[in-house]
XYZ file of C-alpha atoms in Angstrom:
214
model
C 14.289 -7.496 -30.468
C 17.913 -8.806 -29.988
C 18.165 -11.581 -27.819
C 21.360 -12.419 -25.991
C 22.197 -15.871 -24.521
C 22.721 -14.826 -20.572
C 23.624 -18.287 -18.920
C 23.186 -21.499 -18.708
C 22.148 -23.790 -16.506
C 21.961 -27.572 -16.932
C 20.386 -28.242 -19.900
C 18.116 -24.530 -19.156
C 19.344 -21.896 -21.363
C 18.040 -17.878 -20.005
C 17.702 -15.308 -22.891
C 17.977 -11.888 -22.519
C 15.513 -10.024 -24.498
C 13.411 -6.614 -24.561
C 10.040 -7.652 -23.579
C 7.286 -8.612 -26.724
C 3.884 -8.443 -26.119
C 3.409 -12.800 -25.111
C 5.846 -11.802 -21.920
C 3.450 -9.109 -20.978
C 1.139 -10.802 -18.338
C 3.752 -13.439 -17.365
C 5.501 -9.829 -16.529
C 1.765 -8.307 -14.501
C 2.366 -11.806 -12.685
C 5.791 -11.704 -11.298
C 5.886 -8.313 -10.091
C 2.334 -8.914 -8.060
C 3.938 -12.382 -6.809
C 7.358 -10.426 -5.624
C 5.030 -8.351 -2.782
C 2.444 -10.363 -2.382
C 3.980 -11.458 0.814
C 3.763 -8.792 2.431
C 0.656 -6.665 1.372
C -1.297 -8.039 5.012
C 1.454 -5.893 6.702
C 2.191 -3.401 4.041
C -1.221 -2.052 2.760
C 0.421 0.883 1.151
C 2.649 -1.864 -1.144
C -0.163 -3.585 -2.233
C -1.715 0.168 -3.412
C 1.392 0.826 -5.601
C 1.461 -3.093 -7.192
C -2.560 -2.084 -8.177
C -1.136 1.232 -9.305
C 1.732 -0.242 -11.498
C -0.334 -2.429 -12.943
C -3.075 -0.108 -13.981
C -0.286 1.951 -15.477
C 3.027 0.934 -16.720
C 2.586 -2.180 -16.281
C -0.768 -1.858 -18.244
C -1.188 -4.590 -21.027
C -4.711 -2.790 -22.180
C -3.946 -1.683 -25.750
C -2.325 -2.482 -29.019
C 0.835 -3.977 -29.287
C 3.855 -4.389 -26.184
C 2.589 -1.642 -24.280
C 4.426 -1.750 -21.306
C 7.263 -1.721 -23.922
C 6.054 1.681 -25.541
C 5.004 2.682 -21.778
C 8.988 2.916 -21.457
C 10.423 3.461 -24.605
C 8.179 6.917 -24.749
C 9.842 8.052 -22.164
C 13.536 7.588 -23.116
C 13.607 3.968 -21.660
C 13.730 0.055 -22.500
C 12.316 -3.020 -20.528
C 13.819 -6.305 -20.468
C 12.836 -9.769 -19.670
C 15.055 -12.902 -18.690
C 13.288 -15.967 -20.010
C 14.298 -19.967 -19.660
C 13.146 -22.875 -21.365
C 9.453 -23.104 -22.823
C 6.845 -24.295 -21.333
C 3.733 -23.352 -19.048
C 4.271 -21.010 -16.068
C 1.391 -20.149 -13.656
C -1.148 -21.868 -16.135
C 0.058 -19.623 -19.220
C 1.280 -20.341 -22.371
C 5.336 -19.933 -22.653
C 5.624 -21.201 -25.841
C 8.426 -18.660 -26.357
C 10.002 -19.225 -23.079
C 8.891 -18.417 -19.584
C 10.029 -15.042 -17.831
C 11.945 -15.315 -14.499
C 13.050 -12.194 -14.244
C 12.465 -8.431 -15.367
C 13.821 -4.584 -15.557
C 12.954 -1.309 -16.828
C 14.557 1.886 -17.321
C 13.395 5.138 -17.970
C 14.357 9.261 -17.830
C 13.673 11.006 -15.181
C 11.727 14.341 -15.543
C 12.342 15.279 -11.654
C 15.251 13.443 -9.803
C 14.205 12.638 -5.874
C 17.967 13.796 -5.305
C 20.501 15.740 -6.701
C 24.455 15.468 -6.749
C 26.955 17.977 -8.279
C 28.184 17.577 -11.811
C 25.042 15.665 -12.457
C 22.706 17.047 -15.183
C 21.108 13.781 -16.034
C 19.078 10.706 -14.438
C 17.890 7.519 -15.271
C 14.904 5.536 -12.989
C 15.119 1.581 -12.771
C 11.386 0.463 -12.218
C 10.123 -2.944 -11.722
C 13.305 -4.496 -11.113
C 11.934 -8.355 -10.120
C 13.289 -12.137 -10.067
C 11.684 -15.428 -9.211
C 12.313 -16.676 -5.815
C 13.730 -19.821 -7.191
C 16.019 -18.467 -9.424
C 17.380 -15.785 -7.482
C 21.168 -16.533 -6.156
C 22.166 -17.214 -9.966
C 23.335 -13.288 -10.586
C 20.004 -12.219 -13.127
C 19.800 -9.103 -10.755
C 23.091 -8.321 -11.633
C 22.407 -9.295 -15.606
C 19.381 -6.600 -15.479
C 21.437 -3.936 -13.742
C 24.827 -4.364 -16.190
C 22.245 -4.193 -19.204
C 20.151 -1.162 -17.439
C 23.755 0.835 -17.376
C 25.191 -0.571 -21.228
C 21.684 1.033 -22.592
C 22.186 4.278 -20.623
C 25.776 4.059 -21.332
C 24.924 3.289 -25.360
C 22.662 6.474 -25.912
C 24.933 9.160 -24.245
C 27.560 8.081 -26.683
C 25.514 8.070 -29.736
C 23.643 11.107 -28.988
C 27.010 12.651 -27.952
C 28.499 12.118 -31.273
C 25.021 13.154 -32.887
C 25.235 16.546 -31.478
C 29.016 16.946 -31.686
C 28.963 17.108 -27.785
C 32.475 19.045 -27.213
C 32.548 18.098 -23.055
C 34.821 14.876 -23.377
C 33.182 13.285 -20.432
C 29.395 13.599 -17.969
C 28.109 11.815 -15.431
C 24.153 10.228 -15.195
C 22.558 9.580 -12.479
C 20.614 6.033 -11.864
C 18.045 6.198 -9.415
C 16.829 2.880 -7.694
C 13.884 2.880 -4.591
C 12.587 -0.226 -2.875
C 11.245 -1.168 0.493
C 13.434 -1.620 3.289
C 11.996 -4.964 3.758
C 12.924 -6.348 0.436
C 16.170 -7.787 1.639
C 17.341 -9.325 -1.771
C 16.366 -5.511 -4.016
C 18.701 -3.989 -1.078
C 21.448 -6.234 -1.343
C 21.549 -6.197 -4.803
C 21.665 -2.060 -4.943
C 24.608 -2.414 -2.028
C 26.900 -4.841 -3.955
C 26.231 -2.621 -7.342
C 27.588 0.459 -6.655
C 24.567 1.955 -5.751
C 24.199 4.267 -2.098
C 21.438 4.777 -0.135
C 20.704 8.885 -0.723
C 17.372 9.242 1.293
C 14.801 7.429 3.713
C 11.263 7.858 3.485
C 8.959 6.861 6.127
C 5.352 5.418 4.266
C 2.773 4.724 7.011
C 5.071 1.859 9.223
C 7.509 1.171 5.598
C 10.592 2.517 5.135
C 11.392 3.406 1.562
C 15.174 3.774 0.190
C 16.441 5.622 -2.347
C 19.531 4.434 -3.496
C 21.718 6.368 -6.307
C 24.270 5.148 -8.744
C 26.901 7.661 -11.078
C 27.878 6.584 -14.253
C 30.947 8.414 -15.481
C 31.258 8.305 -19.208
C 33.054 9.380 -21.763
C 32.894 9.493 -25.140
């Protein structure tokens, strides 16, 4: 639960934090909001929101689940929060979220590359309209690849790993339409791999190599 003092802005200070269970529906809240703009025109978007929420995004059960949702499966999910307060009529007593990421292994990557043995998924990457522009994408991403970056050192030193270096593999997929998501893959480091036409939406894959040593 270590929280890390991101930015500042004004007299508004963001924390960095893995999610607790009080940021869970402020979480189920800003993802829906992100698409809602476009479910009239996107049916098939709106059908994965009511899927995400139903399961990793689930907050039916004991404790953070969407927390142990990720963690299970090799992974970690993060929250940015600002000043307390009230946010869509809940209770942010502990600060209000603006902006979210998780991270988890993948059991079956959508690509491949050479010399890559190893991926990582980033899954409900999503900021507030109003504070977007003030580099939190780029906050979630960095602390998506230090947490991949962490654990392949420690468990390389664990198991007395004798390669020096290895490469991971991060995989990232949003809509075409989401202009902001697709610029902030682009200016990353991450490449578009593959195109996937869903009904009328085009779906990206975009994949990013971590080369690290330890």
């Amino acid at each position: 639960d270590a929280r890390d003092k991101c930015s500042s802005d004004g007299t508004r200070m963001m924390i960095l934090q893995s999610i607790q269970t009080h940021h869970q529906e402020q979480v189920r809240n800003l993802f829906r909001e992100t698409y809602t703009r476009i479910f009239g025109e996107y049916p098939s978007v709106k059908k994965m929101v009511k899927s995400a929420l139903k399961t990793d995004l689930s907050n039916k059960g004991k404790g953070c689940v969407i927390w142990n949702a990720y963690s299970k499966e090799g992974g970690a999910f993060w929250v940015v929060t600002n000043e307390v307060g009230t946010i869509d009529g809940i209770d942010a007593s502990e600060g209000c979220v603006v902006g979210c990421i998780g991270v988890k292994k993948c059991s079956y990557a959508a690509v491949s590359v050479a010399d890559v043995a190893e991926y990582y998924e980033i899954n409900r990457l999503a900021v507030k309209a109003e504070w977007r522009g003030r580099r939190l994408g780029k906050l979630l991403l960095d602390t998506v690849e230090t947490f991949i970056q962490s654990r392949k050192v420690i468990r390389g030193i664990n198991q007395k790993e004798d390669s020096k270096s290895s490469s991971i593999g991060i995989i990232a997929t949003t809509p075409e339409v989401m202009e902001a998501a697709n610029a902030l893959y682009s200016t990353n480091g991450f490449r578009v791999q593959e195109e996937t036409l869903i009904g009328k939406m085009t779906i990206r894959t975009y994949l990013k190599v971590l080369h690290i040593s330890h």
